[in-house]
Short mmCIF file of C-alpha atoms in Angstrom, two decimals:
data_model
loop_
_atom_site.label_atom_id
_atom_site.label_comp_id
_atom_site.label_asym_id
_atom_site.label_seq_id
_atom_site.Cartn_x
_atom_site.Cartn_y
_atom_site.Cartn_z
CA MET V 1 -6.26 -24.50 -22.15
CA THR V 2 -6.00 -20.99 -20.76
CA GLU V 3 -8.02 -18.21 -22.36
CA ALA V 4 -7.90 -15.59 -19.61
CA LEU V 5 -5.38 -13.55 -17.66
CA ARG V 6 -6.02 -11.73 -14.40
CA ILE V 7 -3.29 -9.16 -13.93
CA ALA V 8 -2.85 -6.85 -10.95
CA THR V 9 -0.57 -3.93 -10.26
CA HIS V 10 0.21 -2.37 -6.90
CA ASN V 11 2.76 -0.02 -5.42
CA VAL V 12 3.12 -1.54 -1.94
CA TRP V 13 5.07 1.34 -0.33
CA GLY V 14 8.08 -0.65 0.85
CA LEU V 15 8.33 -1.36 4.58
CA ARG V 16 6.86 1.97 5.64
CA GLY V 17 4.16 2.30 8.26
CA ASP V 18 3.08 -0.78 10.22
CA TRP V 19 4.39 -3.35 7.76
CA GLU V 20 3.23 -6.41 9.70
CA GLN V 21 -0.34 -5.14 9.80
CA ARG V 22 -0.24 -4.11 6.15
CA LEU V 23 1.21 -7.49 5.21
CA GLN V 24 -1.77 -9.32 6.70
CA ILE V 25 -4.16 -7.19 4.65
CA LEU V 26 -2.12 -7.72 1.48
CA ARG V 27 -1.83 -11.49 1.97
CA ALA V 28 -5.55 -11.89 2.51
CA GLY V 29 -6.40 -9.59 -0.37
CA TYR V 30 -4.18 -11.30 -2.91
CA GLU V 31 -5.39 -14.71 -1.80
CA ARG V 32 -8.93 -13.56 -2.61
CA LEU V 33 -7.94 -11.89 -5.87
CA SER V 34 -5.91 -14.89 -7.05
CA PRO V 35 -4.22 -13.00 -9.93
CA ASP V 36 -2.17 -14.83 -12.53
CA VAL V 37 0.38 -12.03 -12.75
CA VAL V 38 1.17 -9.16 -10.38
CA ALA V 39 3.33 -6.12 -11.13
CA PHE V 40 4.56 -4.86 -7.77
CA GLN V 41 6.38 -1.57 -7.27
CA GLU V 42 8.36 -0.41 -4.24
CA THR V 43 9.04 -3.91 -2.96
CA ILE V 44 12.07 -4.51 -0.75
CA VAL V 45 14.41 -7.39 -1.59
CA ARG V 46 17.31 -7.97 0.79
CA ASP V 47 18.93 -10.91 2.56
CA ASP V 48 16.45 -10.49 5.41
CA VAL V 49 13.24 -9.73 3.48
CA ASP V 50 11.45 -10.44 0.20
CA GLN V 51 8.23 -8.46 0.36
CA ALA V 52 6.65 -9.89 -2.78
CA ARG V 53 7.24 -13.46 -1.60
CA SER V 54 5.80 -12.57 1.78
CA ILE V 55 2.64 -11.28 0.07
CA VAL V 56 1.93 -13.95 -2.57
CA GLY V 57 3.58 -17.03 -1.08
CA ASP V 58 5.28 -19.87 -2.92
CA GLY V 59 2.81 -20.34 -5.77
CA TYR V 60 4.44 -17.71 -8.00
CA HIS V 61 7.62 -17.29 -9.98
CA LEU V 62 9.23 -13.99 -8.95
CA VAL V 63 11.38 -11.74 -11.12
CA HIS V 64 13.11 -8.90 -9.30
CA GLN V 65 14.57 -5.72 -10.71
CA ARG V 66 18.34 -5.97 -10.40
CA ALA V 67 19.35 -2.27 -10.16
CA ARG V 68 17.51 -1.38 -6.95
CA GLU V 69 17.63 1.43 -4.40
CA ASP V 70 20.24 1.26 -1.64
CA ASP V 71 17.63 -0.14 0.77
CA GLY V 72 16.64 -2.90 -1.68
CA GLN V 73 13.55 -1.17 -3.06
CA GLY V 74 12.52 -1.76 -6.66
CA VAL V 75 9.93 -3.56 -8.77
CA THR V 76 9.01 -7.23 -8.77
CA THR V 77 6.82 -9.24 -11.13
CA ALA V 78 5.05 -12.37 -9.89
CA SER V 79 3.67 -14.99 -12.30
CA ARG V 80 1.76 -18.21 -11.69
CA TRP V 81 3.07 -19.48 -15.01
CA PRO V 82 6.69 -20.12 -15.95
CA VAL V 83 8.74 -17.22 -17.23
CA GLY V 84 11.22 -17.05 -20.08
CA ASP V 85 13.36 -14.10 -21.04
CA VAL V 86 13.70 -11.06 -18.81
CA ILE V 87 14.68 -7.62 -20.10
CA GLU V 88 15.36 -4.67 -17.83
CA CYS V 89 15.15 -1.38 -19.72
CA ASP V 90 17.64 1.32 -18.85
CA LEU V 91 15.50 4.40 -18.20
CA ASN V 92 18.36 6.75 -17.37
CA VAL V 93 17.47 9.08 -20.23
CA THR V 94 18.75 12.41 -18.82
CA PRO V 95 21.09 13.45 -15.99
CA ARG V 96 18.03 14.04 -13.78
CA THR V 97 17.05 10.35 -13.61
CA GLY V 98 20.02 9.08 -11.60
CA GLU V 99 18.57 9.53 -8.10
CA PHE V 100 15.71 7.04 -8.54
CA ALA V 101 15.79 3.36 -9.55
CA CYS V 102 13.35 3.80 -12.43
CA THR V 103 12.92 0.83 -14.77
CA THR V 104 10.70 -1.14 -17.07
CA LEU V 105 11.05 -4.82 -16.15
CA ILE V 106 9.83 -6.93 -19.09
CA VAL V 107 9.03 -10.57 -18.39
CA GLU V 108 8.14 -13.24 -20.94
CA VAL V 109 5.21 -15.01 -19.26
CA LEU V 110 4.68 -18.48 -20.74
CA ALA V 111 0.96 -19.13 -20.32
CA PRO V 112 -0.77 -22.19 -21.78
CA GLU V 113 -2.45 -21.90 -25.17
CA PRO V 114 -4.51 -20.27 -26.53
CA LEU V 115 -3.27 -17.37 -24.41
CA GLY V 116 0.34 -18.37 -24.94
CA ARG V 117 3.30 -16.06 -24.55
CA VAL V 118 2.58 -12.65 -22.99
CA TRP V 119 5.15 -9.90 -22.71
CA VAL V 120 4.43 -8.24 -19.35
CA ALA V 121 6.15 -4.95 -18.65
CA ASN V 122 6.30 -3.63 -15.09
CA HIS V 123 6.73 0.10 -15.65
CA LEU V 124 8.01 2.52 -13.00
CA PRO V 125 9.34 5.77 -14.50
CA ASP V 126 10.54 8.89 -12.69
CA TYR V 127 8.09 10.07 -10.02
CA GLN V 128 9.12 13.71 -9.66
CA LEU V 129 6.37 16.17 -10.52
CA ASP V 130 8.55 18.18 -12.88
CA HIS V 131 9.97 15.14 -14.74
CA GLU V 132 7.28 14.63 -17.38
CA HIS V 133 9.93 15.18 -20.04
CA GLU V 134 11.83 12.21 -18.63
CA ARG V 135 8.66 10.12 -18.33
CA CYS V 136 7.97 10.67 -22.03
CA LEU V 137 11.49 9.60 -23.01
CA GLN V 138 11.29 6.62 -20.65
CA ALA V 139 7.95 5.56 -22.13
CA ALA V 140 9.48 5.66 -25.59
CA VAL V 141 12.43 3.50 -24.49
CA ALA V 142 10.08 0.91 -23.00
CA ALA V 143 7.67 0.98 -25.95
CA ARG V 144 10.43 0.60 -28.54
CA THR V 145 11.72 -2.46 -26.69
CA LEU V 146 8.24 -3.96 -26.52
CA GLU V 147 7.58 -3.30 -30.22
CA ARG V 148 10.82 -5.06 -31.09
CA LEU V 149 9.95 -8.05 -28.94
CA ALA V 150 6.42 -8.25 -30.34
CA THR V 151 7.85 -8.23 -33.87
CA GLU V 152 10.58 -10.79 -33.24
CA ARG V 153 8.46 -13.09 -31.06
CA PRO V 154 4.79 -12.19 -31.55
CA ALA V 155 2.66 -12.23 -28.43
CA HIS V 156 0.19 -10.20 -26.45
CA VAL V 157 1.80 -7.24 -24.68
CA VAL V 158 0.58 -5.85 -21.36
CA VAL V 159 2.12 -2.92 -19.49
CA ALA V 160 1.22 -2.45 -15.83
CA GLY V 161 2.60 -0.27 -13.10
CA ASP V 162 2.84 3.03 -11.31
CA PHE V 163 3.26 5.48 -14.20
CA ASP V 164 3.44 8.54 -11.91
CA ALA V 165 1.29 10.51 -14.37
CA ASP V 166 -2.40 11.01 -15.01
CA PRO V 167 -4.34 10.26 -18.22
CA GLN V 168 -4.00 13.86 -19.44
CA SER V 169 -0.20 13.78 -19.26
CA ALA V 170 1.99 13.62 -22.34
CA SER V 171 3.48 10.25 -21.35
CA LEU V 172 0.07 8.60 -20.94
CA ARG V 173 -1.15 10.23 -24.13
CA PHE V 174 1.84 8.60 -25.81
CA TRP V 175 1.04 5.16 -24.39
CA THR V 176 -2.60 5.40 -25.45
CA GLY V 177 -1.85 6.47 -29.03
CA ARG V 178 -2.80 10.12 -28.73
CA GLN V 179 0.64 11.74 -28.97
CA PRO V 180 3.99 10.76 -30.51
CA VAL V 181 7.36 11.00 -28.80
CA GLU V 182 10.52 11.57 -30.83
CA GLY V 183 8.69 10.76 -34.06
CA PHE V 184 7.51 7.39 -32.68
CA SER V 185 4.03 6.28 -31.65
CA VAL V 186 2.25 3.24 -30.24
CA CYS V 187 -1.28 2.50 -29.03
CA PHE V 188 -2.18 0.65 -25.86
CA ARG V 189 -5.70 0.43 -24.45
CA ASP V 190 -6.14 1.68 -20.90
CA ALA V 191 -8.10 -1.09 -19.12
CA TRP V 192 -9.75 1.33 -16.70
CA GLU V 193 -10.82 3.68 -19.48
CA SER V 194 -12.23 0.72 -21.41
CA ALA V 195 -14.23 -0.63 -18.47
CA HIS V 196 -15.16 2.70 -16.82
CA PRO V 197 -15.14 5.45 -19.46
CA ALA V 198 -17.01 7.92 -17.24
CA GLU V 199 -15.26 7.23 -13.90
CA GLU V 200 -12.11 8.87 -12.58
CA GLY V 201 -10.62 5.81 -10.89
CA HIS V 202 -8.17 7.73 -8.71
CA THR V 203 -5.46 5.56 -7.15
CA PHE V 204 -3.29 8.12 -5.33
CA VAL V 205 -5.40 10.40 -3.19
CA PRO V 206 -4.84 12.61 -0.13
CA THR V 207 -7.74 10.93 1.71
CA ASN V 208 -5.80 7.65 1.79
CA PRO V 209 -4.76 7.29 5.46
CA PHE V 210 -1.21 6.40 4.36
CA SER V 211 -0.81 9.43 2.12
CA VAL V 212 1.82 12.01 3.05
CA ASP V 213 1.04 14.28 0.07
CA TRP V 214 -1.73 16.77 0.82
CA ASP V 215 -2.38 17.93 -2.75
CA TRP V 216 -0.49 15.75 -5.23
CA PRO V 217 -1.75 16.93 -8.64
CA TYR V 218 -1.89 13.49 -10.30
CA ARG V 219 -4.62 11.23 -8.89
CA ARG V 220 -4.98 8.25 -11.30
CA ILE V 221 -1.43 7.07 -11.79
CA ASP V 222 -1.64 3.23 -11.68
CA TYR V 223 -2.54 1.42 -14.90
CA VAL V 224 -2.99 -1.79 -16.84
CA LEU V 225 -2.50 -1.20 -20.59
CA VAL V 226 -3.00 -3.71 -23.41
CA ARG V 227 -1.27 -3.33 -26.78
CA CYS V 228 -3.59 -2.79 -29.71
CA GLY V 229 -3.46 -4.81 -32.90
CA ARG V 230 -4.24 -3.77 -36.47
CA HIS V 231 -7.97 -4.29 -35.96
CA GLY V 232 -10.33 -4.45 -33.02
CA GLY V 233 -8.35 -2.48 -30.48
CA PRO V 234 -6.49 -4.43 -27.77
CA THR V 235 -5.36 -7.93 -28.70
CA LEU V 236 -6.85 -9.16 -25.41
CA SER V 237 -10.45 -8.32 -24.57
CA ILE V 238 -10.82 -6.27 -21.39
CA GLY V 239 -13.65 -7.86 -19.46
CA ALA V 240 -13.30 -5.98 -16.20
CA CYS V 241 -11.02 -3.58 -14.37
CA ARG V 242 -11.33 -2.37 -10.80
CA ARG V 243 -9.41 -0.79 -7.97
CA THR V 244 -8.12 -2.96 -5.16
CA PHE V 245 -7.17 -2.29 -1.53
CA ASP V 246 -9.24 0.90 -1.53
CA GLY V 247 -11.67 0.34 1.35
CA PRO V 248 -11.49 1.59 4.94
CA ASP V 249 -10.40 -1.84 6.18
CA THR V 250 -8.40 -2.96 3.13
CA THR V 251 -6.11 -0.02 2.37
CA ALA V 252 -2.53 -1.23 2.77
CA SER V 253 -0.39 1.31 0.91
CA ASP V 254 -0.31 4.94 -0.12
CA HIS V 255 -1.50 3.66 -3.52
CA TYR V 256 -4.66 1.75 -4.31
CA GLY V 257 -4.09 -1.18 -6.62
CA VAL V 258 -5.66 -2.08 -9.96
CA VAL V 259 -6.70 -5.49 -11.32
CA ALA V 260 -7.90 -6.29 -14.84
CA ASP V 261 -9.43 -9.42 -16.34
CA LEU V 262 -8.25 -9.99 -19.88
CA SER V 263 -9.14 -12.77 -22.31
CA VAL V 264 -8.43 -14.03 -25.81
CA PRO V 265 -11.13 -12.64 -28.11
CA LEU V 266 -13.60 -15.24 -29.38
CA SER V 267 -12.55 -14.54 -32.94
CA ALA V 268 -8.96 -15.52 -32.10
CA ARG V 269 -9.67 -18.84 -30.35
#
């Protein structure tokens, strides 16, 4: 029986910087974390390299985004448990989205009962500062797909990734049920907000030694979100949520990571 899910998300910054040194930090960190599922962003997949596999080893099933950047960069989802269907949302919602391999990679994770099937969406929308309009439309595309899947094949739904927007943004307000987009609304619980309601939890900061952005206006941009049910808030209880790879000796990317511990509520077991 499996009642809990540890899910991590991390933008690993491709092969930039001293990759071999960063890789050692990431390998050791993920071995300690031992997550069940990881949503990676900015991983390189080419004939000569598979960054996600290099980080987590052979104990995970890997699902790679197909439509990647010219250098092989994209998103990858790693799961300890078998995977079923894979859906890659087309997030090219306006002419401005063509220069970046934005996507929502949805993976059907087949965990043992009572956790069971979990739809895990690895979300990476447009990053450009002036593309919040696109991020809202992209969020709606992803959310509509997830609502359809949850209706056709009921399951828990978790969205994790680099959303490139802070909690005050329109796209995050949409995800968390505070603002509709195109006459459509959903509600997902922000794991960090649930576990740390009074803490900022910044994940993209200029004091990060790998940062090249001296005053990027959005500071908490990496999230784990859990879909809410009719009653009780999120369908999975959020037991803990914390930043990862955020210490002086453990930073390995221009983003800090996030990990959340989720579990089936006692009333549902």
